[in-house]
Amino acid sequence: MGEPQELAIVERFMRERGMRWTTQRTLIAKVALDSHAHFSADELLSMCQQEDADVSRATVYRTLSMLEAAGFVEGLDTGEGKRRFEHVLGHCHHDHMVCTNCGKIIEFRDDALEKRQEIAAKAEGFQIESHSLKLFGRCKNCRENTLSEVDKSL
Amino acid sequence: MGEPQELAIVERFMRERGMRWTTQRTLIAKVALDSHAHFSADELLSMCQQEDADVSRATVYRTLSMLEAAGFVEGLDTGEGKRRFEHVLGHCHHDHMVCTNCGKIIEFRDDALEKRQEIAAKAEGFQIESHSLKLFGRCKNCRENTLSEVDKSL
DNA sequence: ATCAATGCAAACCGTTTGCATCGGC
DNA sequence: GCCGATGCAAACGGTTTGCATTGAT
């Protein structure tokens, strides 16, 4: 995982636009791009504060929306009432399965799916800019655990 | 559109569970099931108050979550920061295209899409309970208007 | 008469914002 | 030194909740 180069890309992006490359932005971007998880703004804040106390919630939100607008990070709504973000720079597009039991998020990709979406859009004269596909249900683990619980009760 | 029977179904559902069929629930369910639109809780409240002033915001929210839990209504997140709901009882499943310019919501259905989702889930040992697919972009109308604006500026 | 449902207003919670201060450039 | 970025705390907006009252059964 090549965070150093990625961080440099973010820095360059900001500087080119006349934005200041502050210690907070460096830290937030580093932690966000380092993470392989789907983190909430709050979790990102905690992760940053673990490394260095000098970050505020407001700055995390502000930096996060810049990173999102720039396309380095992507927000997704998992139905918990708050957004989660994922590292997107240098990763290819994928969709998500969200386990409604344990909250696990599984990434998957299916080109046929993407193509069908394009076809459906074309039929309506609609031009897709982005899309969001989430499958909600039970992950493999939770299904197995549920089954064994049922077994026990028999 | 057969609201009377649908309303009776909701009433029966509630009564069977020992819930009281109040004037507020009758009104809210009627208005919600009458609507062909994707309404927010607030809009539903206004629609109800137009017909009868005796409904509170709290009751709209409480009734809405019952209707959703019962499967008469379905909530979807269009990315506006608030949920929208749609009449689902007696309608077959569909997905949505959301115009990021005018907010228009287009319903569409593609069986091949659904099948690919099942295949992708099976590959992960995931059992789908529900899913959410939204295409964000520009609707036909907005595309045409945008084009003519460009034309004008030339 | 009972107890669930309602209305009100306050609480909630994630997120945004105004403003004085700080710090990159 | 300038002006953009930060921190703080207050504001925001959708939604939920505690509690006294109302009303369906």
Coordinates of C-alpha atoms (C1' of nucleotides) in Angstrom, one line a residue:
Chain A
M1 CA 0.0 0.0 0.0
G2 CA 1.7 3.1 -1.2
E3 CA 0.6 5.9 1.1
P4 CA 3.6 8.1 0.8
Q5 CA 3.0 8.8 -2.9
E6 CA -0.7 9.1 -2.3
L7 CA -0.1 11.7 0.4
A8 CA 2.1 13.6 -2.1
I9 CA -0.7 13.6 -4.6
V10 CA -3.1 15.1 -2.1
E11 CA -0.5 17.7 -1.1
R12 CA 0.1 18.6 -4.7
F13 CA -3.6 18.8 -5.4
M14 CA -4.1 21.2 -2.5
R15 CA -1.1 23.4 -3.2
E16 CA -2.0 23.7 -6.9
R17 CA -5.2 25.3 -5.7
G18 CA -3.5 27.7 -3.3
M19 CA -4.7 25.7 -0.3
R20 CA -2.3 25.5 2.7
W21 CA -0.8 22.2 3.5
T22 CA -1.2 22.3 7.3
T23 CA -0.1 19.7 9.9
Q24 CA -3.8 18.9 10.5
R25 CA -4.5 18.2 6.8
T26 CA -1.4 16.2 6.5
L27 CA -2.4 14.0 9.5
I28 CA -6.0 13.6 8.5
A29 CA -5.2 12.8 4.9
K30 CA -2.5 10.3 6.1
V31 CA -4.8 8.5 8.5
A32 CA -7.7 8.5 6.0
L33 CA -5.6 7.2 3.2
D34 CA -3.9 4.7 5.4
S35 CA -7.1 3.1 6.5
H36 CA -8.5 0.1 4.8
A37 CA -11.7 0.4 6.8
H38 CA -15.0 2.2 6.3
F39 CA -14.6 4.9 8.9
S40 CA -17.0 7.5 10.2
A41 CA -15.9 11.1 10.8
D42 CA -15.8 10.4 14.5
E43 CA -13.6 7.4 14.1
L44 CA -11.3 9.3 11.9
L45 CA -11.1 12.0 14.6
S46 CA -10.2 9.4 17.2
M47 CA -7.6 7.8 15.0
C48 CA -6.0 11.2 14.4
Q49 CA -6.1 12.2 18.0
Q50 CA -4.4 8.9 18.9
E51 CA -1.4 10.1 16.8
D52 CA -1.5 13.7 17.7
A53 CA -3.9 15.6 20.0
D54 CA -4.0 18.8 17.8
V55 CA -7.0 18.1 15.6
S56 CA -10.5 19.3 16.1
R57 CA -13.8 17.7 15.0
A58 CA -14.5 20.7 12.8
T59 CA -11.3 20.3 10.9
V60 CA -11.9 16.6 10.4
Y61 CA -15.2 17.4 8.8
R62 CA -13.8 20.2 6.7
T63 CA -10.9 18.2 5.5
L64 CA -13.0 15.2 4.8
S65 CA -15.3 17.1 2.5
M66 CA -12.4 18.5 0.6
L67 CA -11.0 15.0 0.2
E68 CA -14.4 13.8 -0.9
A69 CA -14.8 16.7 -3.4
A70 CA -11.4 16.0 -4.8
G71 CA -12.3 12.3 -5.2
F72 CA -9.6 10.9 -2.8
V73 CA -12.2 9.6 -0.5
E74 CA -15.8 8.5 -0.9
G75 CA -18.8 8.8 1.5
L76 CA -21.4 6.1 1.7
D77 CA -24.5 5.8 3.8
T78 CA -24.8 2.5 5.5
G79 CA -28.1 3.3 7.1
E80 CA -26.7 3.9 10.6
G81 CA -27.6 7.6 10.5
K82 CA -24.1 8.7 9.8
R83 CA -21.9 8.5 6.8
R84 CA -18.9 6.3 6.5
F85 CA -15.9 7.1 4.2
E86 CA -13.5 4.9 2.3
H87 CA -10.1 5.4 0.7
V88 CA -10.8 5.6 -3.0
L89 CA -7.6 7.0 -4.5
G90 CA -5.9 4.4 -6.6
H91 CA -8.7 1.8 -5.8
C92 CA -11.1 0.7 -8.5
H93 CA -14.8 1.2 -8.1
H94 CA -16.8 -1.4 -6.2
D95 CA -20.2 -1.8 -4.5
H96 CA -21.0 -2.9 -1.0
M97 CA -22.8 -5.6 0.9
V98 CA -23.7 -4.5 4.4
C99 CA -24.4 -7.1 7.1
T100 CA -27.5 -6.0 9.0
N101 CA -26.4 -8.2 11.9
C102 CA -22.8 -7.4 12.6
G103 CA -22.3 -4.3 10.4
K104 CA -19.6 -5.9 8.3
I105 CA -19.0 -4.3 4.9
I106 CA -18.0 -6.5 2.0
E107 CA -16.8 -4.9 -1.2
F108 CA -17.5 -6.5 -4.5
R109 CA -17.4 -5.6 -8.1
D110 CA -19.4 -6.9 -11.1
D111 CA -18.9 -5.4 -14.5
A112 CA -22.1 -7.0 -15.9
L113 CA -24.0 -5.1 -13.2
E114 CA -22.4 -1.8 -14.2
K115 CA -23.3 -2.4 -17.8
R116 CA -26.9 -3.1 -17.1
Q117 CA -27.1 0.1 -15.1
E118 CA -25.9 2.0 -18.2
I119 CA -28.4 0.3 -20.3
A120 CA -31.3 1.1 -17.9
A121 CA -30.1 4.8 -17.8
K122 CA -29.9 5.1 -21.5
A123 CA -33.4 3.9 -21.9
E124 CA -34.6 6.8 -19.7
G125 CA -32.3 9.4 -21.4
F126 CA -30.5 9.6 -18.0
Q127 CA -26.8 10.3 -17.8
I128 CA -25.2 8.6 -14.8
E129 CA -22.6 10.6 -12.8
S130 CA -22.3 8.1 -10.0
H131 CA -24.2 5.3 -8.4
S132 CA -24.7 3.6 -5.2
L133 CA -25.5 -0.1 -4.8
K134 CA -25.8 -1.7 -1.4
L135 CA -27.0 -5.1 -0.6
F136 CA -28.3 -5.5 2.9
G137 CA -28.5 -8.9 4.6
R138 CA -26.6 -11.5 6.5
C139 CA -22.9 -12.1 5.9
K140 CA -21.5 -15.6 5.8
N141 CA -20.4 -15.5 9.4
C142 CA -23.6 -14.3 10.8
R143 CA -25.6 -16.9 8.8
E144 CA -23.4 -19.7 10.2
N145 CA -23.7 -18.4 13.8
T146 CA -27.5 -18.0 13.4
L147 CA -27.8 -21.5 12.1
S148 CA -25.8 -22.9 15.1
E149 CA -28.0 -21.0 17.5
V150 CA -31.1 -22.6 15.9
D151 CA -29.4 -26.0 16.1
K152 CA -28.8 -25.4 19.8
S153 CA -32.4 -24.6 20.4
L154 CA -33.6 -27.8 18.8
Chain B
M1 CA -55.5 3.2 -7.7
G2 CA -57.2 1.2 -5.0
E3 CA -56.5 3.1 -1.8
P4 CA -59.7 2.0 0.0
Q5 CA -58.7 -1.7 0.1
E6 CA -55.2 -0.8 0.9
L7 CA -56.2 1.3 3.8
A8 CA -58.3 -1.7 5.0
I9 CA -55.2 -3.9 4.8
V10 CA -53.3 -1.5 7.0
E11 CA -56.1 -1.2 9.5
R12 CA -56.4 -5.0 9.7
F13 CA -52.7 -5.4 10.1
M14 CA -52.7 -2.9 13.0
R15 CA -55.8 -4.4 14.7
E16 CA -54.5 -7.9 14.5
R17 CA -51.5 -6.7 16.5
G18 CA -53.7 -5.0 19.1
M19 CA -52.8 -1.6 17.9
R20 CA -55.4 1.1 18.0
W21 CA -56.8 2.5 14.7
T22 CA -56.8 6.2 15.5
T23 CA -58.0 9.1 13.4
Q24 CA -54.4 10.2 13.0
R25 CA -53.2 6.8 11.8
T26 CA -56.1 6.6 9.4
L27 CA -55.3 10.0 8.0
I28 CA -51.5 9.5 7.8
A29 CA -51.9 6.0 6.2
K30 CA -54.4 7.3 3.7
V31 CA -52.3 10.3 2.6
A32 CA -49.2 8.2 2.4
L33 CA -50.8 5.4 0.4
D34 CA -52.6 7.9 -1.8
S35 CA -49.3 9.6 -2.8
H36 CA -47.5 8.6 -5.9
A37 CA -44.6 10.8 -4.9
H38 CA -41.4 10.3 -2.9
F39 CA -42.4 12.4 0.1
S40 CA -40.3 13.4 3.2
A41 CA -41.7 13.1 6.7
D42 CA -42.2 16.9 6.7
E43 CA -44.1 16.9 3.4
L44 CA -46.3 14.1 4.7
L45 CA -47.0 16.2 7.8
S46 CA -48.0 19.2 5.6
M47 CA -50.2 17.0 3.4
C48 CA -52.0 15.7 6.5
Q49 CA -52.4 19.0 8.1
Q50 CA -54.0 20.3 4.9
E51 CA -56.7 17.8 5.3
D52 CA -57.0 18.0 9.1
A53 CA -55.1 20.1 11.6
D54 CA -55.0 17.4 14.3
V55 CA -51.7 15.6 13.5
S56 CA -48.4 16.3 15.1
R57 CA -44.9 15.8 13.7
A58 CA -44.1 13.1 16.3
T59 CA -47.1 11.0 15.3
V60 CA -46.2 11.3 11.6
Y61 CA -42.7 10.0 12.4
R62 CA -44.1 7.2 14.7
T63 CA -46.7 6.1 12.2
L64 CA -44.2 6.3 9.3
S65 CA -41.8 3.9 11.1
M66 CA -44.7 1.5 11.7
L67 CA -45.8 1.6 8.1
E68 CA -42.2 1.0 7.1
A69 CA -41.6 -1.9 9.5
A70 CA -44.8 -3.4 8.2
G71 CA -43.6 -3.0 4.7
F72 CA -46.4 -0.7 3.4
V73 CA -44.0 2.1 2.8
E74 CA -40.3 2.2 2.0
G75 CA -37.7 4.7 3.0
L76 CA -34.9 5.8 0.7
D77 CA -32.0 8.1 1.1
T78 CA -31.6 10.5 -1.8
G79 CA -28.6 12.2 -0.3
E80 CA -30.5 15.3 0.7
G81 CA -29.8 14.7 4.4
K82 CA -33.4 13.5 5.0
R83 CA -35.2 10.3 4.0
R84 CA -38.0 10.1 1.5
F85 CA -40.7 7.5 1.5
E86 CA -42.7 5.8 -1.1
H87 CA -45.9 3.8 -1.3
V88 CA -44.8 0.2 -1.7
L89 CA -47.9 -1.9 -0.9
G90 CA -49.1 -3.5 -4.0
H91 CA -46.3 -2.0 -6.1
C92 CA -43.5 -4.2 -7.4
H93 CA -39.9 -3.6 -6.5
H94 CA -37.9 -1.0 -8.5
D95 CA -34.8 1.0 -8.2
H96 CA -34.2 4.8 -8.6
M97 CA -32.4 7.3 -10.7
V98 CA -32.0 10.6 -8.9
C99 CA -31.4 13.8 -10.9
T100 CA -28.7 15.8 -9.1
N101 CA -29.8 18.9 -10.9
C102 CA -33.6 19.1 -10.4
G103 CA -34.1 16.3 -7.8
K104 CA -36.4 14.3 -10.0
I105 CA -36.7 10.7 -9.1
I106 CA -37.2 8.1 -11.9
E107 CA -38.3 4.6 -11.0
F108 CA -37.0 1.7 -13.1
R109 CA -36.8 -2.0 -12.9
D110 CA -34.3 -4.5 -14.5
D111 CA -34.6 -8.2 -13.7
A112 CA -31.1 -8.9 -15.1
L113 CA -29.7 -6.4 -12.6
E114 CA -31.5 -8.2 -9.7
K115 CA -30.2 -11.6 -10.9
R116 CA -26.6 -10.3 -11.0
Q117 CA -26.9 -9.1 -7.5
E118 CA -28.0 -12.5 -6.3
I119 CA -25.0 -14.1 -8.1
A120 CA -22.6 -11.6 -6.5
A121 CA -24.1 -12.2 -3.1
K122 CA -24.0 -16.0 -3.4
A123 CA -20.3 -15.8 -4.3
E124 CA -19.7 -14.2 -0.9
G125 CA -22.0 -16.4 1.0
F126 CA -24.1 -13.4 1.6
Q127 CA -27.9 -13.6 2.0
I128 CA -29.7 -10.5 0.6
E129 CA -32.6 -9.2 2.6
S130 CA -33.0 -6.0 0.7
H131 CA -31.0 -3.8 -1.5
S132 CA -30.7 -0.2 -2.6
L133 CA -29.6 0.9 -6.0
K134 CA -29.5 4.5 -6.9
L135 CA -28.1 6.1 -10.1
F136 CA -27.2 9.7 -9.6
G137 CA -26.9 12.0 -12.6
R138 CA -28.8 14.2 -15.0
C139 CA -32.3 13.5 -16.2
K140 CA -33.4 13.9 -19.8
N141 CA -34.9 17.2 -19.2
C142 CA -31.9 18.7 -17.4
R143 CA -29.6 17.4 -20.1
E144 CA -31.6 19.2 -22.7
N145 CA -31.8 22.4 -20.8
T146 CA -28.1 22.3 -20.1
L147 CA -27.5 21.8 -23.8
S148 CA -29.6 24.8 -24.8
E149 CA -27.9 27.0 -22.2
V150 CA -24.6 26.1 -23.8
D151 CA -26.0 26.8 -27.2
K152 CA -27.2 30.2 -26.0
S153 CA -23.7 31.1 -24.7
L154 CA -22.1 30.3 -28.1
Chain C
dA1 C1' -61.7 2.1 33.1
dT2 C1' -57.7 0.9 31.0
dC3 C1' -53.7 1.5 28.7
dA4 C1' -52.1 2.6 24.1
dA5 C1' -51.5 6.8 21.2
dT6 C1' -51.0 11.6 21.0
dG7 C1' -49.0 16.4 21.4
dC8 C1' -45.7 19.2 23.1
dA9 C1' -41.3 20.5 23.8
dA10 C1' -36.9 19.1 25.0
dA11 C1' -33.3 16.0 23.8
dC12 C1' -30.4 13.8 20.4
dC13 C1' -26.8 13.2 17.1
dG14 C1' -24.3 13.9 13.1
dT15 C1' -22.8 17.8 10.8
dT16 C1' -22.1 22.8 9.8
dT17 C1' -20.9 27.5 10.9
dG18 C1' -19.4 32.3 13.0
dC19 C1' -15.8 34.3 14.9
dA20 C1' -11.6 35.1 17.3
dT21 C1' -7.0 33.2 17.1
dC22 C1' -3.2 30.9 14.9
dG23 C1' 0.1 29.7 11.6
dG24 C1' 1.6 28.7 6.5
dC25 C1' 3.2 31.2 2.9
Chain D
dG1 C1' 2.1 40.6 7.6
dC2 C1' -1.6 38.7 5.1
dC3 C1' -5.2 35.8 4.7
dG4 C1' -6.5 31.1 4.8
dA5 C1' -7.0 27.3 8.3
dT6 C1' -8.1 26.1 12.9
dG7 C1' -10.6 25.4 17.5
dC8 C1' -14.3 26.3 20.1
dA9 C1' -18.8 26.4 21.1
dA10 C1' -23.1 27.5 19.4
dA11 C1' -26.4 26.6 15.7
dC12 C1' -28.7 23.5 12.6
dG13 C1' -32.0 20.0 10.8
dG14 C1' -34.0 15.8 10.8
dT15 C1' -35.5 12.6 14.0
dT16 C1' -36.5 10.6 18.6
dT17 C1' -38.2 10.6 23.3
dG18 C1' -40.2 11.6 28.2
dC19 C1' -44.2 12.8 30.1
dA20 C1' -48.7 14.4 31.0
dT21 C1' -53.1 14.1 28.6
dT22 C1' -56.4 12.2 25.4
dG23 C1' -59.2 8.8 23.3
dA24 C1' -60.0 3.9 21.3
dT25 C1' -61.4 -0.3 23.1

